[in-house]
Amino acid sequence: MSKKIAILTSGGDAPGMNSAIRSVTLSALRCGFECIGFYHGYNGLIEQEFCSLSAHSVTDITQQGGTILKSARCPAMHTEEGVQQAANSLRKLHVDALIVIGGDGSFRGLEALWQHWQHWQGTLIGLPGTIDNDLAGCDNTIGFSTAVNTATSAIDKIRDTANAFERVFITEVMGRHNGHIAFHVGISCGAEAILSFENCDPNNHQAIEAQLIAAITKQQQKHGSFMIVLAENLWPGGSQALKAQLNNQTEINAAMCVLGHIQRGGAPSAEDRILATELGIAAVEAIVAGTVTTPTMIGKVQGQLLQSDIAEILQQQKPVSPQWVKRYQSYLAEL
Ligand code: F6P
């Protein structure tokens, strides 16, 4: 039986979202389904602002960052009226399945929608797409690998100038309230210090500052630069404040850089393209199988595609591996 599948991308865009759109579209068309895309996240669903997705419309998009469907946060989805309107759009447009590519906020939208658009009306599927990698039920979210690569290559460049001036450099990376990006990037760059939620108590920042100063002093006797990777939203006053605190020490010459949204842009890594493609195919396969009865996320865990109840995913945390944090700390202690 022919079906109509709708896709939207929501929340912070992530490299690889286009690969997922392409994969869903091509898989759906191959099954003889119709495919449409809503623009601007849930806003386009509420406003019924959409386009028809064809093989032509998804040609040459897998290598592009951003999302051809645009993305947005949608305050209306926090209201009963907005969610009702979204469900009404799905009914009016005779949508059989909605696939949302986004992070936890986007998945909360799916849960809300579920109250008004039950499984006998259609299927709701979420694909994990955020650079933060903060969703349970998957090893990596779409966009995480690219963000780590982008930040790594930026910090490699910063290292050159830090070495030349023999200075301390603080580089602030994204991740909202977790340190997946900070730890991966810090390790891949050989940072002398990683300051993140998992290894720093923000209420104890004076002690951390003292440790840092001691480590910098020791390190600078060996070679010039000292790279600190700092998770955003961790340090009171951010990297600017940390820089000022370090520069209060006469012998320290610290500089800082907030990498910001460059971590969200750029061509997706091969890893993100492949992950997004696999998840897109799996989403259409799940729709064909007709087994999805509650809002469901499809992720990849240890090489296996896994379907998880979104309600459960939203209850769970995905901390950076404590073993990893511990190992890194012992490495740092060697400085
Ligand atoms: O969730 C993705 C993310 O890039 C976070 O890492 C960051 O904290 C946030 O979005 C920034 O959001 P905005 O683009 O709305 O400032």
Short mmCIF file of C-alpha atoms and ligand atoms in Angstrom, two decimals:
data_model
loop_
_atom_site.label_atom_id
_atom_site.label_comp_id
_atom_site.label_asym_id
_atom_site.label_seq_id
_atom_site.Cartn_x
_atom_site.Cartn_y
_atom_site.Cartn_z
CA MET A 1 0.00 0.00 0.00
CA SER A 2 1.36 3.43 -0.88
CA LYS A 3 2.20 5.72 2.02
CA LYS A 4 3.04 9.36 2.51
CA ILE A 5 6.18 10.01 4.52
CA ALA A 6 7.09 13.43 5.91
CA ILE A 7 10.52 14.54 7.15
CA LEU A 8 11.61 17.54 9.16
CA THR A 9 14.88 18.69 10.71
CA SER A 10 14.60 20.46 14.04
CA GLY A 11 16.68 22.22 16.70
CA GLY A 12 20.41 22.84 16.27
CA ASP A 13 21.36 21.74 12.76
CA ALA A 14 24.01 19.04 12.50
CA PRO A 15 26.24 18.01 9.58
CA GLY A 16 24.78 14.83 8.09
CA MET A 17 21.15 15.89 8.35
CA ASN A 18 21.10 16.21 4.54
CA SER A 19 22.42 12.66 4.18
CA ALA A 20 19.52 11.46 6.33
CA ILE A 21 16.98 13.43 4.26
CA ARG A 22 18.44 11.94 1.09
CA SER A 23 18.44 8.44 2.46
CA VAL A 24 14.85 8.57 3.71
CA THR A 25 13.68 10.10 0.43
CA LEU A 26 15.41 7.59 -1.83
CA SER A 27 14.36 4.62 0.32
CA ALA A 28 10.77 5.84 0.44
CA LEU A 29 10.60 6.46 -3.31
CA ARG A 30 12.00 2.98 -3.94
CA CYS A 31 9.07 1.57 -1.94
CA GLY A 32 6.67 3.57 -4.10
CA PHE A 33 5.90 6.00 -1.25
CA GLU A 34 5.38 9.73 -1.57
CA CYS A 35 7.81 11.90 0.36
CA ILE A 36 7.45 15.48 1.59
CA GLY A 37 9.67 17.74 3.69
CA PHE A 38 8.44 20.38 6.14
CA TYR A 39 10.53 23.55 6.33
CA HIS A 40 11.87 25.22 9.49
CA GLY A 41 11.37 22.33 11.86
CA TYR A 42 7.99 21.98 13.55
CA ASN A 43 7.10 25.52 12.42
CA GLY A 44 6.67 24.24 8.86
CA LEU A 45 4.51 21.39 10.10
CA ILE A 46 2.24 23.79 11.98
CA GLU A 47 2.11 26.24 9.07
CA GLN A 48 1.92 23.49 6.44
CA GLU A 49 4.96 24.92 4.72
CA PHE A 50 6.41 21.96 2.83
CA CYS A 51 7.91 20.71 -0.42
CA SER A 52 7.66 17.49 -2.33
CA LEU A 53 10.90 15.48 -2.12
CA SER A 54 12.04 13.76 -5.30
CA ALA A 55 15.23 11.98 -6.29
CA HIS A 56 16.19 15.21 -8.04
CA SER A 57 15.64 17.36 -4.93
CA VAL A 58 18.06 15.24 -2.89
CA THR A 59 20.77 14.99 -5.54
CA ASP A 60 24.16 16.26 -4.41
CA ILE A 61 23.09 17.15 -0.90
CA THR A 62 24.88 14.41 1.06
CA GLN A 63 28.13 16.37 1.04
CA GLN A 64 26.51 19.61 2.21
CA GLY A 65 26.39 20.84 5.79
CA GLY A 66 23.26 22.44 7.24
CA THR A 67 19.88 21.13 6.11
CA ILE A 68 18.01 21.75 2.87
CA LEU A 69 14.78 21.76 4.91
CA LYS A 70 16.13 24.48 7.25
CA SER A 71 15.91 24.07 10.97
CA ALA A 72 14.49 26.02 13.86
CA ARG A 73 13.42 25.73 17.44
CA CYS A 74 9.64 25.97 17.78
CA PRO A 75 8.17 27.58 20.91
CA ALA A 76 4.64 26.76 19.65
CA MET A 77 5.33 23.06 20.24
CA HIS A 78 5.43 23.86 23.97
CA THR A 79 1.76 24.85 23.81
CA GLU A 80 -1.28 22.61 23.56
CA GLU A 81 -2.62 24.70 20.70
CA GLY A 82 0.60 24.41 18.68
CA VAL A 83 0.75 20.64 19.10
CA GLN A 84 -2.93 20.36 18.08
CA GLN A 85 -2.17 22.38 14.94
CA ALA A 86 0.78 20.15 14.13
CA ALA A 87 -1.39 17.03 14.48
CA ASN A 88 -4.11 18.64 12.38
CA SER A 89 -1.57 19.31 9.60
CA LEU A 90 -0.57 15.64 9.57
CA ARG A 91 -4.23 14.60 9.31
CA LYS A 92 -5.09 17.21 6.68
CA LEU A 93 -2.11 16.27 4.51
CA HIS A 94 -2.79 12.52 4.97
CA VAL A 95 0.70 11.86 6.30
CA ASP A 96 1.25 8.23 7.33
CA ALA A 97 4.63 8.63 8.98
CA LEU A 98 6.66 11.55 10.29
CA ILE A 99 10.44 11.29 10.64
CA VAL A 100 12.08 13.98 12.78
CA ILE A 101 15.86 14.43 12.67
CA GLY A 102 17.01 16.31 15.76
CA GLY A 103 17.99 16.19 19.41
CA ASP A 104 16.17 15.80 22.70
CA GLY A 105 14.03 18.95 22.33
CA SER A 106 12.85 17.73 18.93
CA PHE A 107 12.03 14.33 20.41
CA ARG A 108 9.97 16.00 23.15
CA GLY A 109 7.96 17.46 20.27
CA LEU A 110 7.33 13.94 18.98
CA GLU A 111 6.14 12.82 22.42
CA ALA A 112 3.75 15.79 22.60
CA LEU A 113 2.48 15.11 19.10
CA TRP A 114 1.81 11.54 20.07
CA GLN A 115 -0.94 12.70 22.45
CA HIS A 116 -2.85 13.97 19.42
CA TRP A 117 -1.78 11.63 16.64
CA GLN A 118 -1.84 8.05 17.80
CA HIS A 119 -0.38 5.02 16.09
CA TRP A 120 -3.59 4.05 14.36
CA GLN A 121 -3.21 7.33 12.52
CA GLY A 122 0.48 7.15 11.78
CA THR A 123 4.06 6.40 12.75
CA LEU A 124 6.43 8.75 14.57
CA ILE A 125 10.17 8.13 14.23
CA GLY A 126 13.12 10.15 15.52
CA LEU A 127 16.65 10.00 14.12
CA PRO A 128 19.34 11.33 16.49
CA GLY A 129 20.83 14.47 14.93
CA THR A 130 22.84 16.84 17.11
CA ILE A 131 26.52 17.69 17.38
CA ASP A 132 26.28 17.27 21.17
CA ASN A 133 26.01 13.44 21.14
CA ASP A 134 23.86 13.71 24.26
CA LEU A 135 21.18 11.15 23.34
CA ALA A 136 21.01 7.68 24.85
CA GLY A 137 20.14 4.76 22.54
CA CYS A 138 22.99 5.45 20.13
CA ASP A 139 26.77 5.48 20.29
CA ASN A 140 26.98 8.58 18.12
CA THR A 141 24.45 11.13 16.97
CA ILE A 142 24.49 12.43 13.40
CA GLY A 143 26.83 15.46 13.34
CA PHE A 144 29.01 14.57 16.31
CA SER A 145 31.88 13.12 14.28
CA THR A 146 32.04 16.16 11.99
CA ALA A 147 31.94 18.59 14.91
CA VAL A 148 34.82 16.74 16.58
CA ASN A 149 36.83 16.76 13.33
CA THR A 150 36.14 20.46 12.77
CA ALA A 151 37.14 21.45 16.29
CA THR A 152 40.22 19.22 16.10
CA SER A 153 41.50 20.83 12.93
CA ALA A 154 40.79 24.32 14.33
CA ILE A 155 42.71 23.55 17.53
CA ASP A 156 45.61 22.09 15.54
CA LYS A 157 45.92 25.52 13.92
CA ILE A 158 45.60 27.30 17.24
CA ARG A 159 48.38 25.04 18.55
CA ASP A 160 50.77 26.44 15.92
CA THR A 161 50.36 29.99 17.12
CA ALA A 162 50.29 28.88 20.76
CA ASN A 163 53.62 27.14 20.20
CA ALA A 164 55.09 30.15 18.42
CA PHE A 165 54.22 32.45 21.31
CA GLU A 166 54.77 29.79 23.96
CA ARG A 167 51.47 30.67 25.49
CA VAL A 168 48.52 29.11 27.19
CA PHE A 169 45.48 28.79 24.97
CA ILE A 170 41.91 28.19 26.10
CA THR A 171 39.61 26.88 23.38
CA GLU A 172 35.93 26.70 24.22
CA VAL A 173 33.91 24.02 22.46
CA MET A 174 30.16 23.39 22.22
CA GLY A 175 28.21 20.54 23.80
CA ARG A 176 25.56 22.37 25.79
CA HIS A 177 25.77 20.64 29.18
CA ASN A 178 27.91 17.61 28.51
CA GLY A 179 31.49 16.95 27.54
CA HIS A 180 31.34 14.50 24.63
CA ILE A 181 32.80 17.09 22.27
CA ALA A 182 35.24 18.47 24.87
CA PHE A 183 36.66 15.04 25.72
CA HIS A 184 36.89 13.75 22.16
CA VAL A 185 38.45 16.96 20.89
CA GLY A 186 40.76 17.35 23.88
CA ILE A 187 42.09 13.85 23.45
CA SER A 188 42.45 14.08 19.68
CA CYS A 189 44.39 17.36 20.00
CA GLY A 190 46.57 16.16 22.84
CA ALA A 191 45.29 19.00 25.01
CA GLU A 192 47.19 19.49 28.24
CA ALA A 193 43.89 20.01 30.08
CA ILE A 194 40.23 19.25 29.45
CA LEU A 195 37.80 21.14 31.64
CA SER A 196 34.34 19.64 31.39
CA PHE A 197 31.30 18.70 33.46
CA GLU A 198 32.59 15.18 34.01
CA ASN A 199 35.90 16.13 35.63
CA CYS A 200 35.29 19.61 37.08
CA ASP A 201 32.99 20.76 39.80
CA PRO A 202 32.08 24.32 38.81
CA ASN A 203 31.50 25.16 42.48
CA ASN A 204 35.11 24.34 43.11
CA HIS A 205 36.65 26.45 40.39
CA GLN A 206 39.22 28.10 42.64
CA ALA A 207 40.82 24.74 43.37
CA ILE A 208 40.74 23.85 39.66
CA GLU A 209 42.36 27.16 38.82
CA ALA A 210 45.14 26.47 41.32
CA GLN A 211 45.71 22.98 39.83
CA LEU A 212 45.75 24.45 36.37
CA ILE A 213 48.32 27.09 37.31
CA ALA A 214 50.53 24.42 38.88
CA ALA A 215 50.24 22.23 35.75
CA ILE A 216 50.95 25.17 33.43
CA THR A 217 54.03 26.18 35.40
CA LYS A 218 55.35 22.62 35.29
CA GLN A 219 54.55 22.11 31.62
CA GLN A 220 56.06 25.36 30.44
CA GLN A 221 59.41 24.29 31.77
CA LYS A 222 59.26 21.45 29.20
CA HIS A 223 57.80 23.12 26.15
CA GLY A 224 55.97 26.29 25.33
CA SER A 225 52.30 25.87 24.76
CA PHE A 226 49.56 24.60 27.06
CA MET A 227 46.22 23.84 25.43
CA ILE A 228 43.07 23.90 27.55
CA VAL A 229 39.87 22.58 25.97
CA LEU A 230 36.96 24.08 27.89
CA ALA A 231 33.34 22.87 27.65
CA GLU A 232 30.89 25.73 27.07
CA ASN A 233 28.58 26.62 29.98
CA LEU A 234 31.02 25.17 32.51
CA TRP A 235 33.24 27.95 33.78
CA PRO A 236 31.62 30.93 35.53
CA GLY A 237 32.08 33.76 33.01
CA GLY A 238 33.27 31.35 30.29
CA SER A 239 36.67 31.29 28.60
CA GLN A 240 37.00 35.08 28.85
CA ALA A 241 36.86 34.87 32.65
CA LEU A 242 39.25 31.92 32.81
CA LYS A 243 41.72 33.77 30.60
CA ALA A 244 41.59 36.83 32.87
CA GLN A 245 42.06 34.65 35.96
CA LEU A 246 45.12 32.94 34.46
CA ASN A 247 46.58 36.21 33.25
CA ASN A 248 46.49 37.50 36.81
CA GLN A 249 49.55 35.32 37.23
CA THR A 250 52.38 37.44 35.93
CA GLU A 251 54.25 34.53 34.37
CA ILE A 252 51.23 33.29 32.38
CA ASN A 253 50.32 34.64 28.96
CA ALA A 254 46.92 33.15 28.09
CA ALA A 255 44.73 33.68 25.03
CA MET A 256 41.31 32.30 24.21
CA CYS A 257 39.09 31.33 21.31
CA VAL A 258 35.42 30.35 21.31
CA LEU A 259 34.95 27.96 18.38
CA GLY A 260 31.18 28.43 18.40
CA HIS A 261 29.01 27.64 15.40
CA ILE A 262 31.81 26.60 13.05
CA GLN A 263 31.39 23.27 14.87
CA ARG A 264 27.88 22.96 13.40
CA GLY A 265 28.88 23.72 9.81
CA GLY A 266 30.94 22.27 7.00
CA ALA A 267 30.79 19.14 4.91
CA PRO A 268 29.78 16.14 7.01
CA SER A 269 32.48 13.56 7.72
CA ALA A 270 32.23 10.22 5.92
CA GLU A 271 31.27 8.68 9.27
CA ASP A 272 28.29 11.04 9.67
CA ARG A 273 27.15 10.53 6.08
CA ILE A 274 27.25 6.77 6.46
CA LEU A 275 25.50 6.78 9.84
CA ALA A 276 22.77 9.12 8.58
CA THR A 277 22.28 7.01 5.45
CA GLU A 278 21.93 3.80 7.46
CA LEU A 279 19.50 5.36 9.91
CA GLY A 280 17.39 6.80 7.08
CA ILE A 281 17.10 3.40 5.40
CA ALA A 282 16.26 1.78 8.75
CA ALA A 283 13.51 4.34 9.38
CA VAL A 284 11.78 3.52 6.09
CA GLU A 285 12.23 -0.21 6.74
CA ALA A 286 10.53 0.24 10.12
CA ILE A 287 7.62 2.03 8.45
CA VAL A 288 7.28 -0.78 5.90
CA ALA A 289 7.38 -3.40 8.68
CA GLY A 290 4.61 -1.52 10.49
CA THR A 291 5.96 -2.49 13.90
CA VAL A 292 6.46 1.02 15.32
CA THR A 293 3.52 1.80 17.58
CA THR A 294 4.94 4.50 19.87
CA PRO A 295 7.38 7.36 19.12
CA THR A 296 10.60 5.49 18.39
CA MET A 297 14.21 6.50 17.93
CA ILE A 298 16.48 4.51 15.66
CA GLY A 299 20.15 4.57 16.64
CA LYS A 300 23.27 2.50 16.21
CA VAL A 301 24.82 0.79 19.23
CA GLN A 302 27.98 -1.29 18.87
CA GLY A 303 27.36 -1.76 15.17
CA GLN A 304 23.72 -2.79 15.56
CA LEU A 305 20.70 -0.75 14.55
CA LEU A 306 18.45 -0.37 17.55
CA GLN A 307 14.88 0.88 18.01
CA SER A 308 14.18 2.57 21.36
CA ASP A 309 11.11 4.10 22.88
CA ILE A 310 11.62 7.88 22.78
CA ALA A 311 9.88 8.28 26.16
CA GLU A 312 12.60 6.08 27.68
CA ILE A 313 15.42 7.77 25.78
CA LEU A 314 14.34 11.11 27.19
CA GLN A 315 14.59 9.74 30.74
CA GLN A 316 18.17 8.56 30.27
CA GLN A 317 21.49 10.34 30.43
CA LYS A 318 24.42 9.56 28.18
CA PRO A 319 27.48 10.59 30.19
CA VAL A 320 30.99 10.51 28.77
CA SER A 321 32.41 7.11 29.73
CA PRO A 322 33.68 7.40 33.35
CA GLN A 323 36.57 5.03 32.51
CA TRP A 324 37.63 7.39 29.79
CA VAL A 325 37.48 10.39 32.10
CA LYS A 326 39.52 8.49 34.68
CA ARG A 327 42.16 7.38 32.19
CA TYR A 328 42.50 10.90 30.89
CA GLN A 329 42.95 12.23 34.43
CA SER A 330 45.80 9.82 35.11
CA TYR A 331 47.47 10.87 31.87
CA LEU A 332 47.16 14.50 32.92
CA ALA A 333 48.70 13.68 36.29
CA GLU A 334 51.87 12.64 34.41
CA LEU A 335 52.50 16.16 33.18
O1 F6P B 1 22.58 21.57 20.53
C1 F6P B 1 23.50 22.00 19.58
C2 F6P B 1 24.14 23.29 20.02
O2 F6P B 1 25.05 23.71 19.02
C3 F6P B 1 24.83 23.25 21.39
O3 F6P B 1 26.09 22.66 21.35
C4 F6P B 1 24.85 24.70 21.75
O4 F6P B 1 24.90 24.88 23.15
C5 F6P B 1 23.54 25.21 21.19
O5 F6P B 1 23.15 24.30 20.17
C6 F6P B 1 23.60 26.58 20.61
O6 F6P B 1 22.33 26.93 20.20
P1 F6P B 1 21.98 28.22 19.33
O7 F6P B 1 22.46 27.97 17.94
O8 F6P B 1 20.50 28.32 19.42
O9 F6P B 1 22.73 29.35 19.97
#
